Amino acid sequence: MIRVRSKVVLLVAPHVVGLEVLPNNKVFKHISTTAAIFPVIHDIKPNLLILDYDYLVQDIEKILRRISSNPAYRNIKICCYKNKWHSKIDPFLKTLGVDHIFYAEDMKQEASRKTAFEAIGDVIMDGTFFNLLKPVH
């Protein structure tokens, strides 16, 4: 689950998956066509751009180079969503201006961690944990 804390967010992906839009987002725009990226950037002026690497694999270098070469896009933070880590591609994306990379496996681990913490919280709130702590006379 990606938690987005930015005023204006643009997501470029085929569909919205694993993204939690927080209440402080004033504008959240989702597009799925690469031709619409720069017109939408011009219209909404996003603080954060989230790109689905696997969806944009053919065009991502061109998109990132265009963003990094234009000083008008200097204040846009760029995040990339990928299925898995790659030793050559990920450093290259960072070089092209990607600020943060999210991985699908990290989101799965976070979901399992969250359910583990919820289970522990349920046990504590149930009272069985406190009953174990009572002194025996």
JSON list of C-alpha atoms in Angstrom, two decimals:
[
{"chain": "A", "resi": 1, "resn": "MET", "atom": "CA", "xyz": [0.00, 0.00, 0.00]},
{"chain": "A", "resi": 2, "resn": "ILE", "atom": "CA", "xyz": [1.46, 3.32, -1.07]},
{"chain": "A", "resi": 3, "resn": "ARG", "atom": "CA", "xyz": [0.34, 6.21, 1.11]},
{"chain": "A", "resi": 4, "resn": "VAL", "atom": "CA", "xyz": [0.42, 9.45, -0.80]},
{"chain": "A", "resi": 5, "resn": "ARG", "atom": "CA", "xyz": [0.96, 12.70, 1.11]},
{"chain": "A", "resi": 6, "resn": "SER", "atom": "CA", "xyz": [1.18, 15.32, -1.55]},
{"chain": "A", "resi": 7, "resn": "LYS", "atom": "CA", "xyz": [-1.16, 18.11, -2.52]},
{"chain": "A", "resi": 8, "resn": "VAL", "atom": "CA", "xyz": [-1.46, 17.29, -6.22]},
{"chain": "A", "resi": 9, "resn": "VAL", "atom": "CA", "xyz": [-0.78, 13.73, -7.43]},
{"chain": "A", "resi": 10, "resn": "LEU", "atom": "CA", "xyz": [-0.67, 12.28, -10.94]},
{"chain": "A", "resi": 11, "resn": "LEU", "atom": "CA", "xyz": [-0.71, 8.50, -11.36]},
{"chain": "A", "resi": 12, "resn": "VAL", "atom": "CA", "xyz": [0.22, 6.98, -14.72]},
{"chain": "A", "resi": 13, "resn": "ALA", "atom": "CA", "xyz": [-0.83, 3.34, -14.71]},
{"chain": "A", "resi": 14, "resn": "PRO", "atom": "CA", "xyz": [-3.38, 1.06, -16.35]},
{"chain": "A", "resi": 15, "resn": "HIS", "atom": "CA", "xyz": [-5.39, 0.93, -13.10]},
{"chain": "A", "resi": 16, "resn": "VAL", "atom": "CA", "xyz": [-5.14, 2.08, -9.49]},
{"chain": "A", "resi": 17, "resn": "VAL", "atom": "CA", "xyz": [-3.79, -0.74, -7.33]},
{"chain": "A", "resi": 18, "resn": "GLY", "atom": "CA", "xyz": [-2.30, -0.56, -3.83]},
{"chain": "A", "resi": 19, "resn": "LEU", "atom": "CA", "xyz": [-2.61, 3.19, -3.52]},
{"chain": "A", "resi": 20, "resn": "GLU", "atom": "CA", "xyz": [-4.22, 4.86, -0.56]},
{"chain": "A", "resi": 21, "resn": "VAL", "atom": "CA", "xyz": [-5.25, 8.43, -1.22]},
{"chain": "A", "resi": 22, "resn": "LEU", "atom": "CA", "xyz": [-5.03, 10.45, 1.98]},
{"chain": "A", "resi": 23, "resn": "PRO", "atom": "CA", "xyz": [-7.46, 13.27, 2.85]},
{"chain": "A", "resi": 24, "resn": "ASN", "atom": "CA", "xyz": [-4.82, 16.01, 2.47]},
{"chain": "A", "resi": 25, "resn": "ASN", "atom": "CA", "xyz": [-4.56, 15.35, -1.29]},
{"chain": "A", "resi": 26, "resn": "LYS", "atom": "CA", "xyz": [-6.31, 18.23, -2.99]},
{"chain": "A", "resi": 27, "resn": "VAL", "atom": "CA", "xyz": [-6.10, 16.75, -6.48]},
{"chain": "A", "resi": 28, "resn": "PHE", "atom": "CA", "xyz": [-5.60, 13.12, -7.46]},
{"chain": "A", "resi": 29, "resn": "LYS", "atom": "CA", "xyz": [-5.60, 12.35, -11.17]},
{"chain": "A", "resi": 30, "resn": "HIS", "atom": "CA", "xyz": [-5.21, 8.93, -12.76]},
{"chain": "A", "resi": 31, "resn": "ILE", "atom": "CA", "xyz": [-4.39, 8.52, -16.44]},
{"chain": "A", "resi": 32, "resn": "SER", "atom": "CA", "xyz": [-3.53, 5.44, -18.46]},
{"chain": "A", "resi": 33, "resn": "THR", "atom": "CA", "xyz": [-2.32, 6.89, -21.75]},
{"chain": "A", "resi": 34, "resn": "THR", "atom": "CA", "xyz": [1.25, 8.06, -22.24]},
{"chain": "A", "resi": 35, "resn": "ALA", "atom": "CA", "xyz": [0.22, 10.76, -24.70]},
{"chain": "A", "resi": 36, "resn": "ALA", "atom": "CA", "xyz": [-1.73, 12.53, -21.95]},
{"chain": "A", "resi": 37, "resn": "ILE", "atom": "CA", "xyz": [1.13, 12.75, -19.42]},
{"chain": "A", "resi": 38, "resn": "PHE", "atom": "CA", "xyz": [2.55, 16.13, -20.34]},
{"chain": "A", "resi": 39, "resn": "PRO", "atom": "CA", "xyz": [-0.76, 17.90, -21.08]},
{"chain": "A", "resi": 40, "resn": "VAL", "atom": "CA", "xyz": [-2.05, 16.74, -17.67]},
{"chain": "A", "resi": 41, "resn": "ILE", "atom": "CA", "xyz": [1.20, 17.81, -15.96]},
{"chain": "A", "resi": 42, "resn": "HIS", "atom": "CA", "xyz": [0.74, 21.22, -17.55]},
{"chain": "A", "resi": 43, "resn": "ASP", "atom": "CA", "xyz": [-2.91, 21.41, -16.43]},
{"chain": "A", "resi": 44, "resn": "ILE", "atom": "CA", "xyz": [-2.73, 20.23, -12.81]},
{"chain": "A", "resi": 45, "resn": "LYS", "atom": "CA", "xyz": [0.96, 20.97, -11.97]},
{"chain": "A", "resi": 46, "resn": "PRO", "atom": "CA", "xyz": [1.47, 17.90, -9.72]},
{"chain": "A", "resi": 47, "resn": "ASN", "atom": "CA", "xyz": [3.81, 17.76, -6.74]},
{"chain": "A", "resi": 48, "resn": "LEU", "atom": "CA", "xyz": [4.11, 13.99, -7.14]},
{"chain": "A", "resi": 49, "resn": "LEU", "atom": "CA", "xyz": [4.19, 11.80, -10.23]},
{"chain": "A", "resi": 50, "resn": "ILE", "atom": "CA", "xyz": [3.77, 8.03, -9.81]},
{"chain": "A", "resi": 51, "resn": "LEU", "atom": "CA", "xyz": [4.72, 5.90, -12.81]},
{"chain": "A", "resi": 52, "resn": "ASP", "atom": "CA", "xyz": [4.03, 2.20, -13.32]},
{"chain": "A", "resi": 53, "resn": "TYR", "atom": "CA", "xyz": [7.34, 0.94, -14.71]},
{"chain": "A", "resi": 54, "resn": "ASP", "atom": "CA", "xyz": [5.99, -2.33, -16.11]},
{"chain": "A", "resi": 55, "resn": "TYR", "atom": "CA", "xyz": [3.25, -0.46, -17.97]},
{"chain": "A", "resi": 56, "resn": "LEU", "atom": "CA", "xyz": [5.55, 2.29, -19.28]},
{"chain": "A", "resi": 57, "resn": "VAL", "atom": "CA", "xyz": [8.68, 0.19, -19.86]},
{"chain": "A", "resi": 58, "resn": "GLN", "atom": "CA", "xyz": [8.97, 1.23, -23.53]},
{"chain": "A", "resi": 59, "resn": "ASP", "atom": "CA", "xyz": [8.55, 4.97, -22.89]},
{"chain": "A", "resi": 60, "resn": "ILE", "atom": "CA", "xyz": [9.85, 5.53, -19.36]},
{"chain": "A", "resi": 61, "resn": "GLU", "atom": "CA", "xyz": [13.34, 6.69, -20.32]},
{"chain": "A", "resi": 62, "resn": "LYS", "atom": "CA", "xyz": [11.95, 9.23, -22.79]},
{"chain": "A", "resi": 63, "resn": "ILE", "atom": "CA", "xyz": [9.42, 10.49, -20.20]},
{"chain": "A", "resi": 64, "resn": "LEU", "atom": "CA", "xyz": [12.02, 10.81, -17.43]},
{"chain": "A", "resi": 65, "resn": "ARG", "atom": "CA", "xyz": [14.54, 12.57, -19.69]},
{"chain": "A", "resi": 66, "resn": "ARG", "atom": "CA", "xyz": [11.90, 15.06, -20.81]},
{"chain": "A", "resi": 67, "resn": "ILE", "atom": "CA", "xyz": [10.92, 15.79, -17.20]},
{"chain": "A", "resi": 68, "resn": "SER", "atom": "CA", "xyz": [14.52, 16.19, -16.02]},
{"chain": "A", "resi": 69, "resn": "SER", "atom": "CA", "xyz": [15.47, 18.45, -18.94]},
{"chain": "A", "resi": 70, "resn": "ASN", "atom": "CA", "xyz": [12.62, 20.94, -18.40]},
{"chain": "A", "resi": 71, "resn": "PRO", "atom": "CA", "xyz": [13.17, 23.38, -15.51]},
{"chain": "A", "resi": 72, "resn": "ALA", "atom": "CA", "xyz": [9.39, 23.87, -15.18]},
{"chain": "A", "resi": 73, "resn": "TYR", "atom": "CA", "xyz": [9.13, 20.29, -13.87]},
{"chain": "A", "resi": 74, "resn": "ARG", "atom": "CA", "xyz": [11.93, 20.71, -11.31]},
{"chain": "A", "resi": 75, "resn": "ASN", "atom": "CA", "xyz": [9.62, 20.59, -8.24]},
{"chain": "A", "resi": 76, "resn": "ILE", "atom": "CA", "xyz": [7.88, 17.33, -9.21]},
{"chain": "A", "resi": 77, "resn": "LYS", "atom": "CA", "xyz": [8.84, 14.31, -7.09]},
{"chain": "A", "resi": 78, "resn": "ILE", "atom": "CA", "xyz": [8.86, 11.13, -9.16]},
{"chain": "A", "resi": 79, "resn": "CYS", "atom": "CA", "xyz": [8.02, 7.69, -7.81]},
{"chain": "A", "resi": 80, "resn": "CYS", "atom": "CA", "xyz": [8.10, 4.47, -9.76]},
{"chain": "A", "resi": 81, "resn": "TYR", "atom": "CA", "xyz": [6.20, 1.24, -9.11]},
{"chain": "A", "resi": 82, "resn": "LYS", "atom": "CA", "xyz": [7.90, -2.02, -10.17]},
{"chain": "A", "resi": 83, "resn": "ASN", "atom": "CA", "xyz": [7.24, -5.72, -9.65]},
{"chain": "A", "resi": 84, "resn": "LYS", "atom": "CA", "xyz": [10.77, -6.52, -8.48]},
{"chain": "A", "resi": 85, "resn": "TRP", "atom": "CA", "xyz": [14.23, -5.06, -7.99]},
{"chain": "A", "resi": 86, "resn": "HIS", "atom": "CA", "xyz": [16.72, -5.16, -10.86]},
{"chain": "A", "resi": 87, "resn": "SER", "atom": "CA", "xyz": [20.43, -4.43, -10.41]},
{"chain": "A", "resi": 88, "resn": "LYS", "atom": "CA", "xyz": [20.86, -2.43, -13.62]},
{"chain": "A", "resi": 89, "resn": "ILE", "atom": "CA", "xyz": [17.48, -0.81, -14.18]},
{"chain": "A", "resi": 90, "resn": "ASP", "atom": "CA", "xyz": [16.87, 0.61, -10.69]},
{"chain": "A", "resi": 91, "resn": "PRO", "atom": "CA", "xyz": [20.11, 2.65, -10.47]},
{"chain": "A", "resi": 92, "resn": "PHE", "atom": "CA", "xyz": [19.45, 3.86, -14.01]},
{"chain": "A", "resi": 93, "resn": "LEU", "atom": "CA", "xyz": [15.99, 5.07, -12.99]},
{"chain": "A", "resi": 94, "resn": "LYS", "atom": "CA", "xyz": [17.51, 6.90, -10.01]},
{"chain": "A", "resi": 95, "resn": "THR", "atom": "CA", "xyz": [20.00, 8.55, -12.38]},
{"chain": "A", "resi": 96, "resn": "LEU", "atom": "CA", "xyz": [17.15, 9.68, -14.61]},
{"chain": "A", "resi": 97, "resn": "GLY", "atom": "CA", "xyz": [15.48, 11.44, -11.68]},
{"chain": "A", "resi": 98, "resn": "VAL", "atom": "CA", "xyz": [13.26, 8.90, -9.90]},
{"chain": "A", "resi": 99, "resn": "ASP", "atom": "CA", "xyz": [13.15, 9.83, -6.21]},
{"chain": "A", "resi": 100, "resn": "HIS", "atom": "CA", "xyz": [11.66, 6.61, -4.85]},
{"chain": "A", "resi": 101, "resn": "ILE", "atom": "CA", "xyz": [10.89, 3.12, -6.18]},
{"chain": "A", "resi": 102, "resn": "PHE", "atom": "CA", "xyz": [8.09, 0.95, -4.75]},
{"chain": "A", "resi": 103, "resn": "TYR", "atom": "CA", "xyz": [8.13, -2.81, -5.26]},
{"chain": "A", "resi": 104, "resn": "ALA", "atom": "CA", "xyz": [5.19, -5.21, -5.38]},
{"chain": "A", "resi": 105, "resn": "GLU", "atom": "CA", "xyz": [6.90, -7.62, -2.98]},
{"chain": "A", "resi": 106, "resn": "ASP", "atom": "CA", "xyz": [7.34, -4.82, -0.40]},
{"chain": "A", "resi": 107, "resn": "MET", "atom": "CA", "xyz": [3.63, -4.15, -0.49]},
{"chain": "A", "resi": 108, "resn": "LYS", "atom": "CA", "xyz": [2.89, -7.83, 0.10]},
{"chain": "A", "resi": 109, "resn": "GLN", "atom": "CA", "xyz": [5.28, -7.89, 3.07]},
{"chain": "A", "resi": 110, "resn": "GLU", "atom": "CA", "xyz": [3.68, -4.73, 4.48]},
{"chain": "A", "resi": 111, "resn": "ALA", "atom": "CA", "xyz": [0.24, -6.32, 4.20]},
{"chain": "A", "resi": 112, "resn": "SER", "atom": "CA", "xyz": [1.39, -9.46, 6.06]},
{"chain": "A", "resi": 113, "resn": "ARG", "atom": "CA", "xyz": [3.13, -7.32, 8.70]},
{"chain": "A", "resi": 114, "resn": "LYS", "atom": "CA", "xyz": [-0.04, -5.29, 9.15]},
{"chain": "A", "resi": 115, "resn": "THR", "atom": "CA", "xyz": [-2.16, -8.41, 9.67]},
{"chain": "A", "resi": 116, "resn": "ALA", "atom": "CA", "xyz": [0.36, -9.71, 12.22]},
{"chain": "A", "resi": 117, "resn": "PHE", "atom": "CA", "xyz": [0.19, -6.46, 14.18]},
{"chain": "A", "resi": 118, "resn": "GLU", "atom": "CA", "xyz": [-3.61, -6.48, 13.97]},
{"chain": "A", "resi": 119, "resn": "ALA", "atom": "CA", "xyz": [-3.64, -10.03, 15.38]},
{"chain": "A", "resi": 120, "resn": "ILE", "atom": "CA", "xyz": [-1.38, -8.99, 18.27]},
{"chain": "A", "resi": 121, "resn": "GLY", "atom": "CA", "xyz": [-3.58, -5.96, 18.90]},
{"chain": "A", "resi": 122, "resn": "ASP", "atom": "CA", "xyz": [-6.69, -8.16, 18.94]},
{"chain": "A", "resi": 123, "resn": "VAL", "atom": "CA", "xyz": [-5.12, -10.46, 21.54]},
{"chain": "A", "resi": 124, "resn": "ILE", "atom": "CA", "xyz": [-4.14, -7.52, 23.74]},
{"chain": "A", "resi": 125, "resn": "MET", "atom": "CA", "xyz": [-7.54, -5.86, 23.42]},
{"chain": "A", "resi": 126, "resn": "ASP", "atom": "CA", "xyz": [-9.30, -9.18, 24.05]},
{"chain": "A", "resi": 127, "resn": "GLY", "atom": "CA", "xyz": [-7.89, -9.28, 27.57]},
{"chain": "A", "resi": 128, "resn": "THR", "atom": "CA", "xyz": [-6.27, -12.69, 27.37]},
{"chain": "A", "resi": 129, "resn": "PHE", "atom": "CA", "xyz": [-2.85, -11.08, 27.40]},
{"chain": "A", "resi": 130, "resn": "PHE", "atom": "CA", "xyz": [-3.66, -9.11, 30.55]},
{"chain": "A", "resi": 131, "resn": "ASN", "atom": "CA", "xyz": [-5.04, -12.24, 32.23]},
{"chain": "A", "resi": 132, "resn": "LEU", "atom": "CA", "xyz": [-1.66, -13.89, 31.72]},
{"chain": "A", "resi": 133, "resn": "LEU", "atom": "CA", "xyz": [0.07, -10.99, 33.49]},
{"chain": "A", "resi": 134, "resn": "LYS", "atom": "CA", "xyz": [-2.01, -11.23, 36.67]},
{"chain": "A", "resi": 135, "resn": "PRO", "atom": "CA", "xyz": [-0.04, -12.50, 39.68]},
{"chain": "A", "resi": 136, "resn": "VAL", "atom": "CA", "xyz": [-1.00, -15.91, 40.96]},
{"chain": "A", "resi": 137, "resn": "HIS", "atom": "CA", "xyz": [-1.50, -16.15, 44.77]}
]
